[in-house]
Short mmCIF file of C-alpha atoms and ligand atoms in Angstrom, two decimals:
data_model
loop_
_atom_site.label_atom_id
_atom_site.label_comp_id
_atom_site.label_asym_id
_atom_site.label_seq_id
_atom_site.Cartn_x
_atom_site.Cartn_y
_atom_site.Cartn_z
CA UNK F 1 0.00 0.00 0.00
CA UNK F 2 1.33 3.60 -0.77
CA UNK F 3 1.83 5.87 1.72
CA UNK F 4 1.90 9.33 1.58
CA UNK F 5 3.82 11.12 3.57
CA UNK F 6 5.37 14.74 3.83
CA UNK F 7 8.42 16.53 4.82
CA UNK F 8 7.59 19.35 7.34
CA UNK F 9 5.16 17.69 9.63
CA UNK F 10 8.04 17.99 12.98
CA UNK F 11 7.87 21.54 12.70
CA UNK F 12 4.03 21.43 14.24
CA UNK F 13 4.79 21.22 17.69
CA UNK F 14 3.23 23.60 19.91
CA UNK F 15 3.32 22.78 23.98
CA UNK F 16 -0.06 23.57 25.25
CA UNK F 17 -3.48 24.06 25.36
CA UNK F 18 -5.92 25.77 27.77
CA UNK F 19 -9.36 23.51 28.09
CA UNK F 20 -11.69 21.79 30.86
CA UNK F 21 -10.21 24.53 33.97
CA UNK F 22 -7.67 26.85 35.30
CA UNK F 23 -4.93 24.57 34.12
CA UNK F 24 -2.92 24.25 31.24
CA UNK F 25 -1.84 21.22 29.57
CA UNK F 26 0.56 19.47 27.20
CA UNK F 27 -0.54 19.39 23.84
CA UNK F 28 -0.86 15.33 23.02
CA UNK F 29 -0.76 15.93 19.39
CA UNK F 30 3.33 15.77 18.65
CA UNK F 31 5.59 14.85 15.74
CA UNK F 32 5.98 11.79 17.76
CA UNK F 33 2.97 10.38 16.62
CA UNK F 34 4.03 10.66 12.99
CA UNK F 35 7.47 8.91 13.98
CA UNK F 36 5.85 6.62 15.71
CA UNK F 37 3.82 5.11 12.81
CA UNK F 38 6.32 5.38 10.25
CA UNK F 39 8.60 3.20 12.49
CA UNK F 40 6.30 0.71 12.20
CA UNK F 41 5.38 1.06 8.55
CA UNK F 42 8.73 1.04 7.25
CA UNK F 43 9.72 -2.04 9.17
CA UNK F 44 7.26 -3.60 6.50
CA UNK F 45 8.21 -3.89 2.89
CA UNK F 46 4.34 -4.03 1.81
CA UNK F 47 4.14 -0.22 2.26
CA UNK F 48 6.18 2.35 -0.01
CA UNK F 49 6.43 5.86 0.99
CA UNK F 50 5.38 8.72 -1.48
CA UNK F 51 6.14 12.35 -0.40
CA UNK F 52 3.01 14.38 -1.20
CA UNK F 53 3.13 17.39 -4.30
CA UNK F 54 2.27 20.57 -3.42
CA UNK F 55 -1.27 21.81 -4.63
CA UNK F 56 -2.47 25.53 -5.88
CA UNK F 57 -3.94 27.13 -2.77
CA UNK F 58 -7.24 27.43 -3.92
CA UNK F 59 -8.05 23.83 -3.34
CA UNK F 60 -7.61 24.19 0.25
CA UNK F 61 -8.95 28.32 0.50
CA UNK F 62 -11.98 28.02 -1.69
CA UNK F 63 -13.15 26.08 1.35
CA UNK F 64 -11.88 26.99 4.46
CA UNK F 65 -12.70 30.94 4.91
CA UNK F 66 -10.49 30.99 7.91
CA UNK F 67 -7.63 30.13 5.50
CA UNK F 68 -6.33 33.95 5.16
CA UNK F 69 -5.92 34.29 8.61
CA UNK F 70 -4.24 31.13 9.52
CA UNK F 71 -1.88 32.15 6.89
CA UNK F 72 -1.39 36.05 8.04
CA UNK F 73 -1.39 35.16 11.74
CA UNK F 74 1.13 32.41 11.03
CA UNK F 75 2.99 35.04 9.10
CA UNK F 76 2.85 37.46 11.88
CA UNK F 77 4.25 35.05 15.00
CA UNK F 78 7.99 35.15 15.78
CA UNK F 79 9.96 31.55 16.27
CA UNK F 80 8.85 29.87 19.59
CA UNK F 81 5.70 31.97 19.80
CA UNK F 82 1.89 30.33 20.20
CA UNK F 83 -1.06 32.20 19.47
CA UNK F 84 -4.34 31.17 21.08
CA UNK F 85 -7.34 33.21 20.56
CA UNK F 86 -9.72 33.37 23.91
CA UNK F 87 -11.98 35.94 23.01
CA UNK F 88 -15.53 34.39 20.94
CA UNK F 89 -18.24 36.29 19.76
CA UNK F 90 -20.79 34.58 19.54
CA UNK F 91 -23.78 34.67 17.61
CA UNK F 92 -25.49 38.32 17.35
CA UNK F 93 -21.79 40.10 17.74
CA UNK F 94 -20.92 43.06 15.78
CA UNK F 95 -18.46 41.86 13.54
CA UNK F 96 -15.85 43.77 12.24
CA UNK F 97 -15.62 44.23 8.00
CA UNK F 98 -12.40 43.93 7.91
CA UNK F 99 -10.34 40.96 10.21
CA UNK F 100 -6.56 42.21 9.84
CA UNK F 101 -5.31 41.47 13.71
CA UNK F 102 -4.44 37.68 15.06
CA UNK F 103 -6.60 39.57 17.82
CA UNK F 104 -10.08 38.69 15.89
CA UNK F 105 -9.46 34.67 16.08
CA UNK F 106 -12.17 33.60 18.26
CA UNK F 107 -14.51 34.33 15.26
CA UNK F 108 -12.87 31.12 13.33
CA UNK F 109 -11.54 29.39 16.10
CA UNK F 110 -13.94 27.11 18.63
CA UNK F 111 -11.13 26.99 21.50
CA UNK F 112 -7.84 27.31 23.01
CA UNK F 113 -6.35 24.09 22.09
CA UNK F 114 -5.63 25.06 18.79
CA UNK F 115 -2.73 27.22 18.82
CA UNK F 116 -0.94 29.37 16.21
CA UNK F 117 2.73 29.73 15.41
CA UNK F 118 4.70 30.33 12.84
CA UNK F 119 5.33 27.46 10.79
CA UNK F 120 1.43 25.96 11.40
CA UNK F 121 0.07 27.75 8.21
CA UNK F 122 2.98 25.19 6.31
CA UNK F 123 2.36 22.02 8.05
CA UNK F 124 -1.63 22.36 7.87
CA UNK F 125 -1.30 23.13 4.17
CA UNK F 126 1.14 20.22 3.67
CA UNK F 127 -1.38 17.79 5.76
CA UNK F 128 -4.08 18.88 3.36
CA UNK F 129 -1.79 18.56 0.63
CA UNK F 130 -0.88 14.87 1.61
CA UNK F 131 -4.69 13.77 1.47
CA UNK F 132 -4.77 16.04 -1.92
CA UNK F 133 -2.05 13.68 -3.09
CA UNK F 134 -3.77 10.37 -2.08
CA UNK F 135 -7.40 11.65 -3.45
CA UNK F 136 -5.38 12.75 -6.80
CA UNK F 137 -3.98 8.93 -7.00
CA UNK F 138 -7.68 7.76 -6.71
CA UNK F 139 -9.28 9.96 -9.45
CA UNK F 140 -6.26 9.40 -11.81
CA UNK F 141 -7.13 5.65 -11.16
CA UNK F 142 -3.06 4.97 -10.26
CA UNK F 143 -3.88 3.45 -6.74
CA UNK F 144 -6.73 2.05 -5.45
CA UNK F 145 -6.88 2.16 -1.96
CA UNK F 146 -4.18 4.79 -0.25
CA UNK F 147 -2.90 6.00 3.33
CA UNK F 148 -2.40 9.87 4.42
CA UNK F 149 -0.47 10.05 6.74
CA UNK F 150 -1.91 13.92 7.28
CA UNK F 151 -1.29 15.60 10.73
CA UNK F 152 -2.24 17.78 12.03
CA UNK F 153 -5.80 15.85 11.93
CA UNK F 154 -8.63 18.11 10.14
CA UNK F 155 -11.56 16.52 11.16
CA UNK F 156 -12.84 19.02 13.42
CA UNK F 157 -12.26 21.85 11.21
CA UNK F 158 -15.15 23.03 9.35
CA UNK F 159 -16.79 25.58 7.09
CA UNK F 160 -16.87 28.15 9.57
CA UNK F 161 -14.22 27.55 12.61
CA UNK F 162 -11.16 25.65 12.71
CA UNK F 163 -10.39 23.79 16.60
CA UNK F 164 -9.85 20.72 18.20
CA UNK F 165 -5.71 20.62 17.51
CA UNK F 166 -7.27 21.45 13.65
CA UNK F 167 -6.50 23.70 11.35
CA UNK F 168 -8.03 22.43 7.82
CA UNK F 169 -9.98 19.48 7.03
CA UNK F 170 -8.32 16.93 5.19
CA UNK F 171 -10.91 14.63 4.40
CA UNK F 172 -12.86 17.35 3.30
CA UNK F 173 -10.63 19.10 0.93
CA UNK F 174 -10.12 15.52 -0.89
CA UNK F 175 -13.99 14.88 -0.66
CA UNK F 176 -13.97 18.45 -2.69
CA UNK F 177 -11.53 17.48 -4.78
CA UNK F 178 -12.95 14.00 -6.13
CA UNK F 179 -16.77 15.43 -6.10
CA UNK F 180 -16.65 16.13 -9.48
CA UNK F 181 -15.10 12.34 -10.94
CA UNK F 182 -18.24 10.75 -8.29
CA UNK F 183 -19.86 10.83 -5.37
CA UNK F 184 -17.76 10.46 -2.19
CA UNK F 185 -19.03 8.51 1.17
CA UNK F 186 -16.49 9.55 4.39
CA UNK F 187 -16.41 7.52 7.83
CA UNK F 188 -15.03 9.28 10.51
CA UNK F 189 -13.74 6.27 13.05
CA UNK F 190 -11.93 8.36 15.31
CA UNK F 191 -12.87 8.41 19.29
CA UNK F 192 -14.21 11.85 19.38
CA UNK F 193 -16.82 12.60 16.43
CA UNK F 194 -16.03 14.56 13.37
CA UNK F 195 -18.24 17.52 13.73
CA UNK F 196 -16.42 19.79 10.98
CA UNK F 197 -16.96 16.85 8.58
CA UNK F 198 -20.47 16.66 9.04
CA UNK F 199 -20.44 20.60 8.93
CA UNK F 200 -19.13 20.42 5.65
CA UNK F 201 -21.38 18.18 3.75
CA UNK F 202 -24.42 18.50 6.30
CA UNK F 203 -26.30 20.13 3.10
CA UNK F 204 -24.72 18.27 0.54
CA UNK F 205 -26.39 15.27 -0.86
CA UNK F 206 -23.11 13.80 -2.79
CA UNK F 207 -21.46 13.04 0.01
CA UNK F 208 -22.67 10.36 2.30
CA UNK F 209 -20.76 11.10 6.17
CA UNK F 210 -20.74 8.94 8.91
CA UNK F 211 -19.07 8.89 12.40
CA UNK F 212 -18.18 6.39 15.45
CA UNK F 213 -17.37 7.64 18.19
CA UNK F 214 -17.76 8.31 21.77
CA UNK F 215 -21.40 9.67 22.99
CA UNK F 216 -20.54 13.79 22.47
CA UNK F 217 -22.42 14.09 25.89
CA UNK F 218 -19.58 13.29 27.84
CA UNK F 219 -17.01 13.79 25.51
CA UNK F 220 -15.43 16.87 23.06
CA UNK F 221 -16.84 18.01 21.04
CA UNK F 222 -19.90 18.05 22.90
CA UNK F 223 -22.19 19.87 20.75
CA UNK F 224 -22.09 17.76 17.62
CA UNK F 225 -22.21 14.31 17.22
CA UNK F 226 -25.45 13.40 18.87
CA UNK F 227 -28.02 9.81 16.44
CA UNK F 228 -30.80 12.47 15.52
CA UNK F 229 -28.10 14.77 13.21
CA UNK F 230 -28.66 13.24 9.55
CA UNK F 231 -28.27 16.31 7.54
CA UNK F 232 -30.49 18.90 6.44
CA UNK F 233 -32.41 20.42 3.61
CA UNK F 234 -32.37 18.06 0.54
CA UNK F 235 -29.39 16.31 2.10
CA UNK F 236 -31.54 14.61 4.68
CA UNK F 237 -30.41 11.28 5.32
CA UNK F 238 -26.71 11.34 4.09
CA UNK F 239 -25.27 11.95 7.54
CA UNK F 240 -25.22 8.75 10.02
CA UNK F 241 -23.88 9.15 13.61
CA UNK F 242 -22.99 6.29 15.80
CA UNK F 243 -22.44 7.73 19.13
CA UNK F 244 -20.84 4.95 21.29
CA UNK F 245 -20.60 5.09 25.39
CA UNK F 246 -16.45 5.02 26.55
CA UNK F 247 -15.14 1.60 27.34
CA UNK F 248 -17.20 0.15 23.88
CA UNK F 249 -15.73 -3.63 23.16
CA UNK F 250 -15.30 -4.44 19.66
CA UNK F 251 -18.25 -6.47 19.37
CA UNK F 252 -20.52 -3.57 19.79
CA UNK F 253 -18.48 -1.46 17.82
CA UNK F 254 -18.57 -4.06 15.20
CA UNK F 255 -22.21 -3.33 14.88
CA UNK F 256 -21.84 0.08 14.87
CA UNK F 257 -19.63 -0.38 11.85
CA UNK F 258 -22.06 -3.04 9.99
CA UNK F 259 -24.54 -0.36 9.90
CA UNK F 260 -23.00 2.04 8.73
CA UNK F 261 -21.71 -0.34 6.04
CA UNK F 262 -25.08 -1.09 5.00
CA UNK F 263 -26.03 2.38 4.16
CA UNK F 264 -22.59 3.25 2.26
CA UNK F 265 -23.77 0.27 0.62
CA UNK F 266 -27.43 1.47 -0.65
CA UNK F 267 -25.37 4.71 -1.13
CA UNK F 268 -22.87 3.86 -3.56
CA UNK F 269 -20.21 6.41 -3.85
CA UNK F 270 -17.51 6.52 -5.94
CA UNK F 271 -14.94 7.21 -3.54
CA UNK F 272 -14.85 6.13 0.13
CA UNK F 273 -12.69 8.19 2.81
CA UNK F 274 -11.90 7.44 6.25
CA UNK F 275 -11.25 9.40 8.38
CA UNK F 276 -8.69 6.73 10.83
CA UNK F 277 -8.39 7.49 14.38
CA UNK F 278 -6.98 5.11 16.73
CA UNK F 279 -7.85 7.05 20.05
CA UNK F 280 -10.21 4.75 20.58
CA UNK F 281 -7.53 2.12 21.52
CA UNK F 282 -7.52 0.82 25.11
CA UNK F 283 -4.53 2.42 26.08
CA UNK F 284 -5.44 5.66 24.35
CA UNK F 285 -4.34 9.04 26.77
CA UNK F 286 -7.00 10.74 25.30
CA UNK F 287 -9.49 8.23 24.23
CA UNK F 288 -11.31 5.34 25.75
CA UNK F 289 -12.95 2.79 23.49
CA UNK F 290 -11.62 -0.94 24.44
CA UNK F 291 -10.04 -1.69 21.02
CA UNK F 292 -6.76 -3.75 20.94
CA UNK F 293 -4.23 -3.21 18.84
CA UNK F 294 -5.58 -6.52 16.79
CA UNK F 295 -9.07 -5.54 16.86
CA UNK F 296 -8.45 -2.73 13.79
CA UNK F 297 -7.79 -5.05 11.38
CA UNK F 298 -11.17 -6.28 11.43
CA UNK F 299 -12.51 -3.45 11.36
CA UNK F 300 -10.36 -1.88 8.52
CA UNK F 301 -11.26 -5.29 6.86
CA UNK F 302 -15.08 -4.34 6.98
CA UNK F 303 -14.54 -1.75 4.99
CA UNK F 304 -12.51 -2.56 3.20
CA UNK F 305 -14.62 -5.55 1.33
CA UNK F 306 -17.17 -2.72 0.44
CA UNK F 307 -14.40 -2.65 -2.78
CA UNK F 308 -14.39 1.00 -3.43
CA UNK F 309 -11.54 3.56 -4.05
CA UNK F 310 -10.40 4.58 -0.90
CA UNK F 311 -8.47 6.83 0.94
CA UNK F 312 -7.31 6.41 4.52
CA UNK F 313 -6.94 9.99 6.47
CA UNK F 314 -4.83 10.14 9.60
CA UNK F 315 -6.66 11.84 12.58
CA UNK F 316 -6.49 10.96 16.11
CA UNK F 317 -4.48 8.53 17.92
CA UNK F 318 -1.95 9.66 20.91
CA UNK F 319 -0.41 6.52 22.37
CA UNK F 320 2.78 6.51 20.81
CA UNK F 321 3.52 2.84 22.37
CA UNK F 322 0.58 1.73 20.02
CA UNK F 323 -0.82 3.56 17.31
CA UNK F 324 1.88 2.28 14.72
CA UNK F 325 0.45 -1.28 15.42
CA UNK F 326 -2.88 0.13 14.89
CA UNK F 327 -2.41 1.81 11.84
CA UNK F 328 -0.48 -1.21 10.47
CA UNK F 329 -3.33 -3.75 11.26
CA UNK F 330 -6.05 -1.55 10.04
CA UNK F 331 -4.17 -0.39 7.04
CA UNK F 332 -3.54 -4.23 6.06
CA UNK F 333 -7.18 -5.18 5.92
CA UNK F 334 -7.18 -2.97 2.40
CA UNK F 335 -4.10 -5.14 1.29
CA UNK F 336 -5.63 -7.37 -2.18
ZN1 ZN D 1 -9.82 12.15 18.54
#
C-alpha cells in the first residue's frame, strides 16, 4: 500500500493548550505520533512511501474561509511563539468588516487548544496537501486504496471555525476534490466525532458522512455528534452518527460499523474516505474505546470488502507505544 507522507510535519509542535479549567496542559498531538507510525510502517516492505506534491492554494482556500488568517497570523508570529485566541463572539456580535489582527481569532476558532505559530500555516497546508495527493492517486485511477499520513488531523475543522488541535480538514478538501469524478461517502472512526466533517457536507447530498465515536455528551466536542443529526435540507439522510458510550468492546463497535456499512452500501459512492483514528484504543491518553491493537484489522477489513476507491486519512491517535500497530493492522485489511 502507498503511503503518503510529507516533509515538514516535525515543525508542528506547539506545547499547550488551555481547556476543561484553570490549568494548562501538554498538547498530546506531537511529531511523535508521525514517527511513531512510520517506524512501524517502514519495518514492513508491503508499504512504499510517497512524499506528497504541493497543490495551488485554492483547493484548500476556496473552502476553508479561515484560511487567510491562519496564513497572516502564522505570518505574523515570531519563532517559539503560540497564538491562542480566547476571546468568541458569539452569535449576534458586531463583527468587524475587515479581520486584519491575530486579535479577531475567536470568530474562526472554537477553543484554546488550537494554537498558532509560525510554521502551522505550512504544516496544515502540507497535511491537506498529503490527502490532496492520495485523493489525486484515486481519481487518476493509479492506486486504489491509499494511506495519508496527514497531521495535524482536520476533522474538526469546518466551514466556519477551525479547533480541536485542527486547522483544515483533510478529508474534506479531498472529498472536494474528487466530487466532481463521483460521489464520495467519508467515515469518521476516530474516538471523538467529526463535527467539521459533518459541517461540511451537512447540506450536501453527494457526500454520504458517517461517524463512530464516543457519545458527544460526555465527551469533546460536545455539541455535535449526537443519532438524531442526519443532515439537512435536501441532504436529509446522508449523515449517520454512531455515538458509542467510553469503554465500547469491539463487538458492539462491530455493529456500529455493519450499519454504517449497510447504508454506504445502498449509497454507492464513488470514492470512500476514512477518516482513521486510533484514540479509541484501550490504552489511548485521550481516548477510551476498548479496542486492541488486533481488533483494527477487522474493522479496517469491513470496509474494506465494500471494494471501493479509498483513501485512509490520519486523525487521532496519541499513544505513541501503540498507534503504529494500529495503523499497520487496520491499514492491512485494504491489502488485495
Ligand atoms: Zn480524537
Amino acid at each position: 500500500m502507498i503511503v503518503i507522507e510529507k516533509y515538514n510535519d516535525s515543525l508542528h509542535n506547539p506545547y499547550w493548550k488551555f481547556q476543561l479549567g484553570p490549568e494548562a496542559y501538554e498538547i498530546k498531538d506531537t511529531p511523535m505520533r508521525v514517527e511513531a507510525i512510520k517506524k512501524v510502517l517502514r519495518e514492513d516492505k508491503r508499504f512504499k512511501f510517497v512524499t506528497a506534491r504541493e497543490f495551488p492554494e485554492r483547493y484548500i482556500a476556496k473552502i476553508h474561509p479561515y484560511h487567510d488568517y491562519i496564513k497572516k497570523t502564522a505570518a505574523s508570529m515570531k519563532e517559539g511563539e503560540e497564538f491562542y485566541p480566547d476571546l468568541f463572539p458569539g452569535e449576534g456580535a458586531h463583527l468587524p468588516k475587515v479581520v486584519d489582527s491575530p486579535l479577531w481569532g475567536g470568530i474562526w476558532c472554537t477553543d484554546a487548544v488550537t494554537p498558532i505559530t509560525q510554521k502551522t500555516y505550512d504544516v496544515a497546508r502540507a497535511s491537506a496537501e498529503t490527502a490532496l495527493t492520495g485523493a489525486e492517486m484515486l481519481r487518476d485511477h493509479k492506486q486504489n486504496r491509499v494511506y495519508a499520513l496527514c497531521r495535524p488531523s482536520g476533522h474538526h475543522a469546518g466551514p466556519r471555525v477551525f479547533g480541536g488541535y485542527c486547522y483544515f480538514n483533510n478529508a474534506a478538501t479531498a472529498a472536494e476534490y474528487l466530487l466532481p469524478s463521483g460521489t464520495v461517502a467519508i467515515v469518521d472512526l476516530d474516538f471523538h466525532h467529526g463535527n467539521g466533517t459533518q459541517e461540511f457536507f451537512q447540506e450536501v447530498k453527494s457526500v454520504f458522512t458517517a461517524s463512530i465515536h464516543c457519545d458527544p455528551s460526555i465527551e469533546y466536542p460536545y455539541f455535535w455528534g449526537y443519532a438524531d443529526e442526519k443532515g439537512k435540507g435536501q441532504a436529509v439522510g446522508t449523515n449517520h452518527n454512531e455515538p458509542l458510550p467510553k469503554k465500547t468492546e469491539l463487538h458492539e463497535y462491530l455493529k456500529a460499523v455493519g450499519r454504517i456499512v449497510e447504508k454506504i452500501r445502498a449509497y454507492q459512492p464513488a470514492f470512500l474516505i476514512i477518516a482513521a483514528g486510533f484514540d479509541t484504543h484501550e490504552d489511548d491518553p485521550i481516548g477510551g474505546f476498548n479496542l486492541h491493537t488486533h481488533d483494527y484489522f477487522e474493522i479496517g477489513k469491513a470496509f474494506s470488502l465494500l471494494n471501493i476507491p479509498t483513501l485512509i486519512c490520519q486523525e487521532g491517535g496519541y499513544n505513541t507505544a501503540t498507534v503504529g500497530e494500529c495503523v499497520k493492522n487496520f491499514l492491512l485489511a485494504f491489502e488485495k
